[in-house]
mmCIF file of C-alpha atoms and ligand atoms in Angstrom:
data_model
loop_
_atom_site.group_PDB
_atom_site.id
_atom_site.type_symbol
_atom_site.label_atom_id
_atom_site.label_comp_id
_atom_site.label_asym_id
_atom_site.label_seq_id
_atom_site.Cartn_x
_atom_site.Cartn_y
_atom_site.Cartn_z
ATOM 1 C CA MET X 1 -13.587 -31.813 -30.266
ATOM 2 C CA ARG X 2 -16.986 -30.145 -30.577
ATOM 3 C CA ILE X 3 -18.540 -33.616 -30.873
ATOM 4 C CA LEU X 4 -16.424 -35.075 -28.080
ATOM 5 C CA TYR X 5 -16.937 -32.095 -25.831
ATOM 6 C CA PRO X 6 -20.543 -32.682 -24.670
ATOM 7 C CA ALA X 7 -19.673 -36.257 -23.646
ATOM 8 C CA LEU X 8 -16.513 -35.121 -21.900
ATOM 9 C CA SER X 9 -18.262 -32.308 -20.099
ATOM 10 C CA LEU X 10 -21.043 -34.687 -18.962
ATOM 11 C CA LEU X 11 -18.366 -36.985 -17.521
ATOM 12 C CA LEU X 12 -16.699 -34.034 -15.797
ATOM 13 C CA CYS X 13 -20.047 -32.952 -14.356
ATOM 14 C CA PHE X 14 -20.442 -36.426 -12.819
ATOM 15 C CA ALA X 15 -16.889 -36.193 -11.487
ATOM 16 C CA PHE X 16 -17.645 -32.780 -9.961
ATOM 17 C CA ALA X 17 -20.889 -34.092 -8.442
ATOM 18 C CA LEU X 18 -18.998 -37.010 -6.886
ATOM 19 C CA THR X 19 -16.161 -34.867 -5.531
ATOM 20 C CA GLY X 20 -18.395 -32.007 -4.453
ATOM 21 C CA ALA X 21 -16.382 -29.609 -6.618
ATOM 22 C CA GLN X 22 -18.147 -26.891 -8.555
ATOM 23 C CA ALA X 23 -19.359 -27.840 -12.021
ATOM 24 C CA PHE X 24 -18.890 -25.242 -14.744
ATOM 25 C CA ALA X 25 -21.122 -24.926 -17.786
ATOM 26 C CA GLU X 26 -19.830 -25.882 -21.211
ATOM 27 C CA PRO X 27 -18.194 -22.864 -22.883
ATOM 28 C CA TYR X 28 -20.087 -21.027 -25.599
ATOM 29 C CA PHE X 29 -18.234 -21.391 -28.907
ATOM 30 C CA SER X 30 -18.337 -18.133 -30.802
ATOM 31 C CA PRO X 31 -19.650 -18.298 -34.377
ATOM 32 C CA GLU X 32 -17.319 -16.938 -37.081
ATOM 33 C CA GLU X 33 -20.006 -15.483 -39.394
ATOM 34 C CA VAL X 34 -22.213 -13.007 -37.586
ATOM 35 C CA PRO X 35 -24.534 -10.248 -38.813
ATOM 36 C CA GLU X 36 -23.366 -6.653 -38.568
ATOM 37 C CA ALA X 37 -24.859 -4.469 -35.841
ATOM 38 C CA PRO X 38 -26.337 -1.184 -37.164
ATOM 39 C CA VAL X 39 -24.279 1.739 -35.883
ATOM 40 C CA ARG X 40 -22.838 5.032 -37.119
ATOM 41 C CA ARG X 41 -19.151 5.678 -36.426
ATOM 42 C CA THR X 42 -17.965 9.265 -35.869
ATOM 43 C CA THR X 43 -14.235 9.995 -35.555
ATOM 44 C CA LEU X 44 -13.771 12.627 -32.819
ATOM 45 C CA LEU X 45 -9.995 12.708 -32.627
ATOM 46 C CA SER X 46 -7.138 11.278 -34.693
ATOM 47 C CA GLY X 47 -3.344 11.394 -34.545
ATOM 48 C CA LEU X 48 -3.159 9.594 -31.195
ATOM 49 C CA ASP X 49 -0.048 7.466 -30.612
ATOM 50 C CA HIS X 50 -1.149 3.981 -29.483
ATOM 51 C CA PRO X 51 -4.002 5.193 -27.245
ATOM 52 C CA TRP X 52 -4.686 2.550 -24.580
ATOM 53 C CA SER X 53 -7.440 3.673 -22.237
ATOM 54 C CA MET X 54 -9.797 6.503 -21.343
ATOM 55 C CA ALA X 55 -11.628 7.892 -18.315
ATOM 56 C CA TRP X 56 -14.305 10.623 -18.093
ATOM 57 C CA LEU X 57 -13.958 13.513 -15.660
ATOM 58 C CA PRO X 58 -17.072 14.752 -13.832
ATOM 59 C CA ASP X 59 -16.991 17.920 -16.025
ATOM 60 C CA GLY X 60 -17.277 15.876 -19.239
ATOM 61 C CA GLY X 61 -13.588 15.979 -20.184
ATOM 62 C CA LEU X 62 -12.009 12.713 -21.285
ATOM 63 C CA LEU X 63 -8.497 11.611 -20.235
ATOM 64 C CA ILE X 64 -6.810 9.345 -22.814
ATOM 65 C CA THR X 65 -3.545 7.494 -22.154
ATOM 66 C CA GLU X 66 -1.086 6.927 -24.976
ATOM 67 C CA ARG X 67 1.339 4.043 -24.594
ATOM 68 C CA PRO X 68 4.586 6.017 -25.136
ATOM 69 C CA GLY X 69 3.835 7.904 -21.890
ATOM 70 C CA ARG X 70 1.481 10.744 -22.781
ATOM 71 C CA VAL X 71 -1.969 11.695 -21.468
ATOM 72 C CA THR X 72 -4.314 13.745 -23.648
ATOM 73 C CA LEU X 73 -7.367 15.613 -22.352
ATOM 74 C CA TYR X 74 -10.232 15.760 -24.859
ATOM 75 C CA ARG X 75 -12.921 18.356 -24.155
ATOM 76 C CA ASP X 76 -15.443 20.130 -26.405
ATOM 77 C CA GLY X 77 -13.807 18.829 -29.565
ATOM 78 C CA LYS X 78 -10.288 19.963 -28.567
ATOM 79 C CA ALA X 79 -7.285 17.967 -27.344
ATOM 80 C CA THR X 80 -4.621 19.274 -24.949
ATOM 81 C CA ASP X 81 -1.553 17.632 -23.380
ATOM 82 C CA VAL X 82 -1.719 16.844 -19.664
ATOM 83 C CA THR X 83 1.615 17.455 -17.953
ATOM 84 C CA GLY X 84 3.140 15.301 -15.220
ATOM 85 C CA ALA X 85 2.288 11.869 -16.655
ATOM 86 C CA PRO X 86 4.133 9.093 -14.774
ATOM 87 C CA ARG X 87 7.523 7.876 -16.039
ATOM 88 C CA VAL X 88 7.172 4.512 -17.768
ATOM 89 C CA LEU X 89 9.222 1.839 -19.522
ATOM 90 C CA VAL X 90 8.282 1.933 -23.208
ATOM 91 C CA THR X 91 8.959 -1.462 -24.768
ATOM 92 C CA GLY X 92 6.808 -3.671 -27.006
ATOM 93 C CA GLN X 93 3.349 -3.891 -25.383
ATOM 94 C CA GLY X 94 4.546 -1.915 -22.337
ATOM 95 C CA GLY X 95 4.277 1.764 -21.495
ATOM 96 C CA LEU X 96 1.518 3.949 -20.062
ATOM 97 C CA LEU X 97 -1.540 1.710 -20.116
ATOM 98 C CA ASP X 98 -4.856 1.827 -18.192
ATOM 99 C CA ILE X 99 -6.377 4.892 -16.507
ATOM 100 C CA SER X 100 -9.270 5.095 -14.038
ATOM 101 C CA LEU X 101 -10.631 7.704 -11.635
ATOM 102 C CA HIS X 102 -10.999 6.899 -7.935
ATOM 103 C CA PRO X 103 -14.735 6.364 -7.168
ATOM 104 C CA ASP X 104 -14.542 9.496 -4.952
ATOM 105 C CA PHE X 105 -12.557 11.514 -7.520
ATOM 106 C CA ALA X 106 -14.840 14.542 -7.111
ATOM 107 C CA GLU X 107 -13.555 14.850 -3.524
ATOM 108 C CA ASN X 108 -9.985 13.496 -3.673
ATOM 109 C CA ARG X 109 -8.931 14.211 -7.341
ATOM 110 C CA LEU X 110 -7.084 10.846 -7.477
ATOM 111 C CA VAL X 111 -6.364 9.197 -10.843
ATOM 112 C CA TYR X 112 -5.048 5.607 -11.031
ATOM 113 C CA MET X 113 -2.825 4.422 -13.890
ATOM 114 C CA THR X 114 -1.121 1.130 -14.755
ATOM 115 C CA ILE X 115 2.359 1.246 -16.249
ATOM 116 C CA ALA X 116 5.272 -0.896 -17.362
ATOM 117 C CA GLU X 117 8.284 -0.161 -15.155
ATOM 118 C CA GLY X 118 11.919 -1.279 -14.975
ATOM 119 C CA THR X 119 14.293 -2.175 -17.801
ATOM 120 C CA GLU X 120 14.176 -4.309 -20.938
ATOM 121 C CA ASP X 121 15.767 -7.175 -18.952
ATOM 122 C CA ALA X 122 13.856 -6.793 -15.672
ATOM 123 C CA ASN X 123 10.392 -5.241 -15.752
ATOM 124 C CA HIS X 124 6.949 -5.514 -14.207
ATOM 125 C CA THR X 125 3.442 -4.060 -14.153
ATOM 126 C CA ALA X 126 2.890 -1.288 -11.619
ATOM 127 C CA LEU X 127 -0.100 0.670 -10.328
ATOM 128 C CA VAL X 128 0.411 4.361 -9.591
ATOM 129 C CA ARG X 129 -1.905 7.160 -8.528
ATOM 130 C CA ALA X 130 -1.614 10.917 -8.761
ATOM 131 C CA THR X 131 -3.857 13.894 -8.140
ATOM 132 C CA PHE X 132 -5.191 15.759 -11.195
ATOM 133 C CA ASP X 133 -6.003 19.477 -10.966
ATOM 134 C CA GLY X 134 -7.642 19.796 -14.374
ATOM 135 C CA ARG X 135 -4.379 20.488 -16.263
ATOM 136 C CA ALA X 136 -1.554 18.488 -14.660
ATOM 137 C CA PHE X 137 -0.863 15.442 -12.510
ATOM 138 C CA GLY X 138 0.809 15.758 -9.123
ATOM 139 C CA PRO X 139 3.733 13.443 -8.217
ATOM 140 C CA ALA X 140 2.953 9.752 -8.859
ATOM 141 C CA GLU X 141 2.722 7.433 -5.851
ATOM 142 C CA THR X 142 3.419 3.758 -6.574
ATOM 143 C CA LEU X 143 0.817 1.493 -4.925
ATOM 144 C CA PHE X 144 1.683 -1.924 -6.355
ATOM 145 C CA ARG X 145 4.461 -3.668 -8.292
ATOM 146 C CA SER X 146 4.009 -7.169 -9.697
ATOM 147 C CA ALA X 147 6.694 -9.713 -8.791
ATOM 148 C CA PRO X 148 8.875 -11.375 -9.874
ATOM 149 C CA ASP X 149 10.313 -9.272 -12.701
ATOM 150 C CA LYS X 150 10.139 -10.604 -16.257
ATOM 151 C CA THR X 151 12.123 -9.777 -19.403
ATOM 152 C CA GLY X 152 11.041 -8.159 -22.674
ATOM 153 C CA GLY X 153 7.958 -6.328 -23.831
ATOM 154 C CA GLN X 154 5.158 -8.928 -23.780
ATOM 155 C CA HIS X 155 2.071 -9.533 -21.618
ATOM 156 C CA PHE X 156 1.775 -6.774 -19.023
ATOM 157 C CA GLY X 157 -1.985 -7.310 -18.564
ATOM 158 C CA SER X 158 -2.764 -3.963 -16.875
ATOM 159 C CA ARG X 159 -6.540 -3.578 -17.154
ATOM 160 C CA MET X 160 -8.252 -2.465 -13.939
ATOM 161 C CA ALA X 161 -11.821 -2.279 -12.629
ATOM 162 C CA TRP X 162 -13.323 -0.925 -9.417
ATOM 163 C CA LEU X 163 -15.684 -3.170 -7.459
ATOM 164 C CA PRO X 164 -18.712 -1.703 -5.620
ATOM 165 C CA ASP X 165 -16.909 -2.067 -2.244
ATOM 166 C CA GLY X 166 -14.209 0.394 -3.339
ATOM 167 C CA THR X 167 -11.506 -2.216 -3.982
ATOM 168 C CA LEU X 168 -9.681 -2.411 -7.299
ATOM 169 C CA VAL X 169 -9.019 -5.500 -9.429
ATOM 170 C CA LEU X 170 -6.061 -5.378 -11.794
ATOM 171 C CA SER X 171 -4.671 -7.856 -14.318
ATOM 172 C CA VAL X 172 -1.043 -8.981 -14.599
ATOM 173 C CA GLY X 173 0.005 -10.909 -17.720
ATOM 174 C CA ASP X 174 1.901 -14.206 -17.673
ATOM 175 C CA GLY X 175 5.117 -12.481 -18.749
ATOM 176 C CA GLY X 176 5.414 -13.679 -22.351
ATOM 177 C CA ASN X 177 5.491 -16.495 -24.880
ATOM 178 C CA PRO X 178 8.138 -19.246 -24.989
ATOM 179 C CA PRO X 179 11.121 -19.119 -24.956
ATOM 180 C CA LYS X 180 10.705 -16.277 -22.397
ATOM 181 C CA ARG X 181 11.677 -17.498 -18.915
ATOM 182 C CA VAL X 182 11.379 -16.127 -15.388
ATOM 183 C CA ASN X 183 13.711 -17.624 -12.754
ATOM 184 C CA GLY X 184 14.344 -20.595 -15.073
ATOM 185 C CA VAL X 185 10.619 -21.354 -15.530
ATOM 186 C CA LEU X 186 8.803 -20.708 -18.831
ATOM 187 C CA SER X 187 7.025 -17.377 -18.272
ATOM 188 C CA ARG X 188 3.632 -18.738 -19.192
ATOM 189 C CA ASP X 189 3.931 -21.513 -16.572
ATOM 190 C CA MET X 190 4.081 -18.744 -13.929
ATOM 191 C CA ALA X 191 0.276 -18.427 -14.304
ATOM 192 C CA GLN X 192 0.049 -21.632 -12.198
ATOM 193 C CA VAL X 193 2.726 -20.559 -9.654
ATOM 194 C CA ARG X 194 0.896 -19.269 -6.571
ATOM 195 C CA SER X 195 3.789 -17.165 -5.282
ATOM 196 C CA ALA X 196 4.012 -15.035 -8.483
ATOM 197 C CA HIS X 197 1.723 -12.234 -9.634
ATOM 198 C CA LEU X 198 2.316 -13.225 -13.268
ATOM 199 C CA GLY X 199 -0.811 -14.597 -14.965
ATOM 200 C CA LYS X 200 -3.159 -13.420 -12.182
ATOM 201 C CA LEU X 201 -5.848 -10.968 -11.235
ATOM 202 C CA VAL X 202 -4.886 -8.978 -8.148
ATOM 203 C CA ARG X 203 -7.287 -7.210 -5.769
ATOM 204 C CA LEU X 204 -6.192 -4.156 -3.804
ATOM 205 C CA ASN X 205 -7.644 -1.529 -1.500
ATOM 206 C CA ASP X 206 -7.499 2.001 -2.877
ATOM 207 C CA ASP X 207 -4.189 2.567 -1.005
ATOM 208 C CA GLY X 208 -2.606 -0.494 -2.671
ATOM 209 C CA THR X 209 -2.793 -2.843 0.320
ATOM 210 C CA PRO X 210 -3.709 -6.380 -0.822
ATOM 211 C CA VAL X 211 -7.076 -8.097 -0.369
ATOM 212 C CA ALA X 212 -6.982 -11.893 -0.661
ATOM 213 C CA PRO X 213 -9.770 -14.492 -0.737
ATOM 214 C CA PRO X 214 -9.513 -17.360 1.815
ATOM 215 C CA ALA X 215 -8.540 -19.778 -0.986
ATOM 216 C CA PHE X 216 -5.239 -17.922 -1.364
ATOM 217 C CA ASP X 217 -4.211 -17.708 2.296
ATOM 218 C CA GLY X 218 -0.608 -18.524 3.078
ATOM 219 C CA ASP X 219 1.665 -19.100 0.112
ATOM 220 C CA ALA X 220 -0.047 -16.926 -2.508
ATOM 221 C CA ALA X 221 1.336 -13.681 -3.938
ATOM 222 C CA PRO X 222 -0.073 -10.680 -2.016
ATOM 223 C CA GLY X 223 -3.482 -9.670 -3.344
ATOM 224 C CA MET X 224 -3.879 -12.681 -5.648
ATOM 225 C CA HIS X 225 -7.582 -12.826 -6.578
ATOM 226 C CA THR X 226 -7.658 -15.440 -9.366
ATOM 227 C CA MET X 227 -4.974 -17.431 -11.211
ATOM 228 C CA GLY X 228 -4.361 -19.232 -14.508
ATOM 229 C CA HIS X 229 -4.644 -16.278 -16.925
ATOM 230 C CA ARG X 230 -2.500 -15.552 -19.985
ATOM 231 C CA ASN X 231 -3.083 -11.852 -20.589
ATOM 232 C CA ILE X 232 -6.302 -10.088 -19.558
ATOM 233 C CA GLN X 233 -6.768 -6.767 -21.374
ATOM 234 C CA GLY X 234 -10.507 -6.307 -20.867
ATOM 235 C CA LEU X 235 -12.132 -6.068 -17.425
ATOM 236 C CA ALA X 236 -15.652 -4.821 -16.661
ATOM 237 C CA TRP X 237 -17.916 -4.800 -13.612
ATOM 238 C CA ASP X 238 -21.469 -5.917 -14.459
ATOM 239 C CA PRO X 239 -23.924 -4.009 -12.235
ATOM 240 C CA LEU X 240 -26.887 -6.025 -13.543
ATOM 241 C CA ARG X 241 -25.545 -9.458 -12.587
ATOM 242 C CA ARG X 242 -23.223 -8.253 -9.810
ATOM 243 C CA THR X 243 -20.225 -9.947 -11.382
ATOM 244 C CA LEU X 244 -16.850 -9.124 -12.937
ATOM 245 C CA TRP X 245 -16.117 -10.093 -16.567
ATOM 246 C CA ALA X 246 -12.679 -10.423 -18.140
ATOM 247 C CA SER X 247 -11.550 -10.851 -21.752
ATOM 248 C CA GLU X 248 -8.283 -12.732 -22.124
ATOM 249 C CA HIS X 249 -5.853 -13.259 -24.997
ATOM 250 C CA GLY X 250 -5.124 -16.872 -25.882
ATOM 251 C CA ALA X 251 -2.141 -17.676 -28.121
ATOM 252 C CA ARG X 252 -3.290 -18.720 -31.632
ATOM 253 C CA GLY X 253 -7.046 -18.978 -31.086
ATOM 254 C CA GLY X 254 -8.440 -19.735 -27.663
ATOM 255 C CA ASP X 255 -9.271 -16.155 -26.656
ATOM 256 C CA GLU X 256 -11.737 -16.175 -23.775
ATOM 257 C CA ILE X 257 -14.410 -14.305 -21.867
ATOM 258 C CA ASN X 258 -14.423 -15.351 -18.213
ATOM 259 C CA ARG X 259 -16.799 -14.671 -15.368
ATOM 260 C CA ILE X 260 -14.499 -13.900 -12.456
ATOM 261 C CA GLN X 261 -14.953 -15.678 -9.125
ATOM 262 C CA ALA X 262 -12.519 -14.945 -6.278
ATOM 263 C CA GLY X 263 -10.144 -17.838 -5.625
ATOM 264 C CA ALA X 264 -10.740 -19.613 -8.957
ATOM 265 C CA ASN X 265 -8.099 -21.005 -11.325
ATOM 266 C CA TYR X 266 -8.824 -20.226 -15.000
ATOM 267 C CA GLY X 267 -6.544 -22.921 -16.389
ATOM 268 C CA TRP X 268 -3.773 -21.275 -18.421
ATOM 269 C CA PRO X 269 -1.533 -22.882 -19.643
ATOM 270 C CA VAL X 270 -2.667 -26.406 -18.647
ATOM 271 C CA ALA X 271 -6.320 -26.107 -19.759
ATOM 272 C CA SER X 272 -6.848 -24.019 -22.906
ATOM 273 C CA TYR X 273 -8.185 -24.028 -26.477
ATOM 274 C CA SER X 274 -5.075 -22.161 -27.717
ATOM 275 C CA ARG X 275 -2.665 -23.442 -30.332
ATOM 276 C CA GLU X 276 1.058 -22.634 -30.400
ATOM 277 C CA TYR X 277 2.278 -19.758 -32.580
ATOM 278 C CA THR X 278 5.292 -21.596 -33.938
ATOM 279 C CA LEU X 279 4.267 -25.272 -33.915
ATOM 280 C CA PRO X 280 1.147 -26.993 -35.303
ATOM 281 C CA MET X 281 0.013 -28.171 -31.871
ATOM 282 C CA ASP X 282 -2.198 -27.254 -28.929
ATOM 283 C CA VAL X 283 -0.630 -25.392 -25.998
ATOM 284 C CA ALA X 284 -2.367 -27.585 -23.407
ATOM 285 C CA ASP X 285 -3.200 -31.287 -23.225
ATOM 286 C CA HIS X 286 -6.681 -30.392 -21.955
ATOM 287 C CA HIS X 287 -9.484 -28.011 -22.852
ATOM 288 C CA SER X 288 -10.922 -28.347 -19.361
ATOM 289 C CA LEU X 289 -9.685 -29.757 -16.044
ATOM 290 C CA PRO X 290 -11.410 -30.582 -12.741
ATOM 291 C CA GLY X 291 -11.106 -27.725 -10.267
ATOM 292 C CA MET X 292 -10.424 -25.168 -13.006
ATOM 293 C CA ALA X 293 -12.983 -22.686 -14.358
ATOM 294 C CA ASP X 294 -13.998 -23.062 -18.007
ATOM 295 C CA PRO X 295 -14.395 -19.864 -20.035
ATOM 296 C CA THR X 296 -17.902 -18.506 -20.623
ATOM 297 C CA VAL X 297 -17.023 -17.790 -24.279
ATOM 298 C CA VAL X 298 -14.203 -19.256 -26.392
ATOM 299 C CA TRP X 299 -13.130 -17.946 -29.795
ATOM 300 C CA GLU X 300 -11.361 -20.655 -31.749
ATOM 301 C CA TRP X 301 -10.097 -18.104 -34.308
ATOM 302 C CA ARG X 302 -7.809 -15.103 -33.695
ATOM 303 C CA PHE X 303 -9.765 -12.257 -32.135
ATOM 304 C CA ALA X 304 -7.216 -10.722 -29.688
ATOM 305 C CA PRO X 305 -9.627 -9.006 -27.266
ATOM 306 C CA SER X 306 -8.751 -5.664 -25.646
ATOM 307 C CA GLY X 307 -11.252 -3.426 -23.882
ATOM 308 C CA LEU X 308 -14.545 -4.712 -22.491
ATOM 309 C CA LEU X 309 -17.762 -3.114 -21.304
ATOM 310 C CA VAL X 310 -21.165 -4.155 -20.028
ATOM 311 C CA TYR X 311 -23.638 -1.852 -21.785
ATOM 312 C CA THR X 312 -26.142 -0.211 -19.405
ATOM 313 C CA GLY X 313 -27.186 2.897 -21.377
ATOM 314 C CA ASP X 314 -30.389 3.863 -23.190
ATOM 315 C CA ALA X 315 -28.914 4.908 -26.569
ATOM 316 C CA PHE X 316 -28.796 1.291 -27.796
ATOM 317 C CA PRO X 317 -31.813 -0.358 -26.094
ATOM 318 C CA GLY X 318 -31.122 -3.698 -27.810
ATOM 319 C CA TRP X 319 -27.666 -3.878 -26.217
ATOM 320 C CA LYS X 320 -28.736 -3.393 -22.606
ATOM 321 C CA GLY X 321 -26.979 -5.937 -20.394
ATOM 322 C CA ASP X 322 -24.804 -7.212 -23.259
ATOM 323 C CA LEU X 323 -21.007 -7.342 -23.450
ATOM 324 C CA LEU X 324 -19.028 -5.335 -25.987
ATOM 325 C CA ALA X 325 -15.496 -6.638 -26.529
ATOM 326 C CA GLY X 326 -12.874 -4.794 -28.578
ATOM 327 C CA GLY X 327 -10.707 -6.839 -30.948
ATOM 328 C CA LEU X 328 -7.146 -6.008 -32.032
ATOM 329 C CA ARG X 329 -6.629 -8.661 -34.650
ATOM 330 C CA SER X 330 -10.285 -8.910 -35.717
ATOM 331 C CA GLU X 331 -10.488 -5.090 -36.139
ATOM 332 C CA THR X 332 -14.057 -5.363 -34.867
ATOM 333 C CA ILE X 333 -16.130 -4.987 -31.756
ATOM 334 C CA ARG X 334 -18.000 -8.145 -30.794
ATOM 335 C CA LEU X 335 -21.405 -7.619 -29.256
ATOM 336 C CA ILE X 336 -22.022 -10.677 -27.069
ATOM 337 C CA GLU X 337 -25.697 -10.969 -26.191
ATOM 338 C CA LEU X 338 -26.316 -12.315 -22.685
ATOM 339 C CA ASP X 339 -29.492 -13.505 -21.012
ATOM 340 C CA ARG X 340 -30.492 -12.380 -17.499
ATOM 341 C CA ASP X 341 -28.160 -14.900 -15.884
ATOM 342 C CA GLY X 342 -25.181 -13.970 -18.055
ATOM 343 C CA THR X 343 -25.377 -16.928 -20.435
ATOM 344 C CA PRO X 344 -24.353 -15.986 -24.010
ATOM 345 C CA THR X 345 -27.160 -16.294 -26.559
ATOM 346 C CA GLY X 346 -25.624 -14.792 -29.699
ATOM 347 C CA GLU X 347 -23.092 -12.399 -31.211
ATOM 348 C CA ARG X 348 -22.927 -9.537 -33.668
ATOM 349 C CA ASP X 349 -19.955 -7.804 -35.277
ATOM 350 C CA ILE X 350 -19.323 -4.083 -35.436
ATOM 351 C CA PRO X 351 -16.551 -3.765 -38.052
ATOM 352 C CA MET X 352 -14.105 -0.941 -37.214
ATOM 353 C CA GLY X 353 -11.398 -1.440 -39.860
ATOM 354 C CA ASP X 354 -8.690 -0.787 -37.251
ATOM 355 C CA ARG X 355 -7.255 -2.556 -34.210
ATOM 356 C CA VAL X 356 -9.558 -1.832 -31.271
ATOM 357 C CA ARG X 357 -7.629 -1.206 -28.041
ATOM 358 C CA ASP X 358 -10.340 0.046 -25.713
ATOM 359 C CA ILE X 359 -14.102 0.494 -25.577
ATOM 360 C CA ARG X 360 -16.080 2.411 -22.949
ATOM 361 C CA GLN X 361 -19.593 3.687 -22.349
ATOM 362 C CA GLY X 362 -19.730 7.473 -22.101
ATOM 363 C CA PRO X 363 -21.828 9.446 -19.607
ATOM 364 C CA ASP X 364 -24.189 10.110 -22.560
ATOM 365 C CA GLY X 365 -24.848 6.378 -23.013
ATOM 366 C CA LEU X 366 -22.973 6.307 -26.332
ATOM 367 C CA VAL X 367 -20.029 3.972 -26.911
ATOM 368 C CA TYR X 368 -16.471 5.290 -27.316
ATOM 369 C CA VAL X 369 -13.668 3.349 -28.969
ATOM 370 C CA LEU X 370 -9.880 3.776 -29.207
ATOM 371 C CA THR X 371 -8.031 2.294 -32.201
ATOM 372 C CA ASP X 372 -4.357 1.839 -31.633
ATOM 373 C CA GLU X 373 -2.173 1.465 -34.722
ATOM 374 C CA GLY X 374 -0.759 4.130 -37.029
ATOM 375 C CA ASP X 375 -3.133 7.064 -36.755
ATOM 376 C CA GLY X 376 -4.815 6.234 -33.422
ATOM 377 C CA LYS X 377 -8.394 7.458 -33.160
ATOM 378 C CA LEU X 378 -11.164 8.194 -30.698
ATOM 379 C CA ILE X 379 -14.414 7.069 -32.335
ATOM 380 C CA ARG X 380 -17.992 7.428 -31.082
ATOM 381 C CA LEU X 381 -20.666 4.859 -31.940
ATOM 382 C CA GLU X 382 -24.212 6.153 -32.287
ATOM 383 C CA PRO X 383 -27.473 4.429 -33.245
ATOM 384 C CA ARG X 384 -28.020 4.538 -37.020
HETATM 385 CA CA1 LIG Q 401 -8.905 -20.174 -19.346
#
């Protein structure tokens, strides 16, 4: 396929030129053997139960969500329980997931969280917000619920990112692997169904009202921003290139980094590099299709990306403007070097020896990592 691909992509470029459709660059295929990036790892906190996400308070405290429904506040080397965390459905990959402060948190004290909600047989991804007084959350207000409901504990998506205009983008997973079905349709096929939130990015105002691009007028699910995703668990605004990046789980292989453009279709499950879990075959008949956006990066091995940041700090000058993607299965962080335009030019591995669930840049310019299995940890990366 690597040999066929350049010819195929050239043909597609001609087809795009003829039809006036947008041509997408050939995806960057990630190398498997990469040199290690020099960092020191310091464990700040251990004993966390499936930590999922973290958000810094203006006073330097760090809020950490734990999937079974707990929020921990880490400050000055000590951890305390935050009371009043929202009620969640704890099943499989679902529970209390992402956390993010409102851009005007200093004035309005609003904290946004994504959760799994419902029952084992009928559940969805929801966005809630609550005030935080430094010790406890106020009552949770539900701003968004994905529809239709799905069954079981797979693929809630649930990463969120604020855009500079004060709107919020949030991921909703495709609902699960075959044989999971929603309304008689294979869950994963819902990523191409315009009326469902499953397998989409959604864009909302800070009060939860939907924002839709012109491409999705009419029949699309409220707030639908992009479609054709399997399960996005990394989402990061890039202030240098004024763009949004997403890392997305494929099935067996075929994990992706995508540059998000409103109104675009990212192909799942009809254009993908993924292979089936249970059968020795590809999920899709195509790696690329006209009118669908190709990934910027494809991993043909099993990386399982979760957590994504665009590094903008000074502590690691060599990383400025690069992407850092956490990996669950790889138990590494991948440093993806980008040029000025956002084209990948190389990769390095930061081995972590544990499943990486989230990765964030701290106010001090250092990089903070959550590992999720067994004894969950908060780890700080510093220059060596
Ligand atoms: Ca894709």
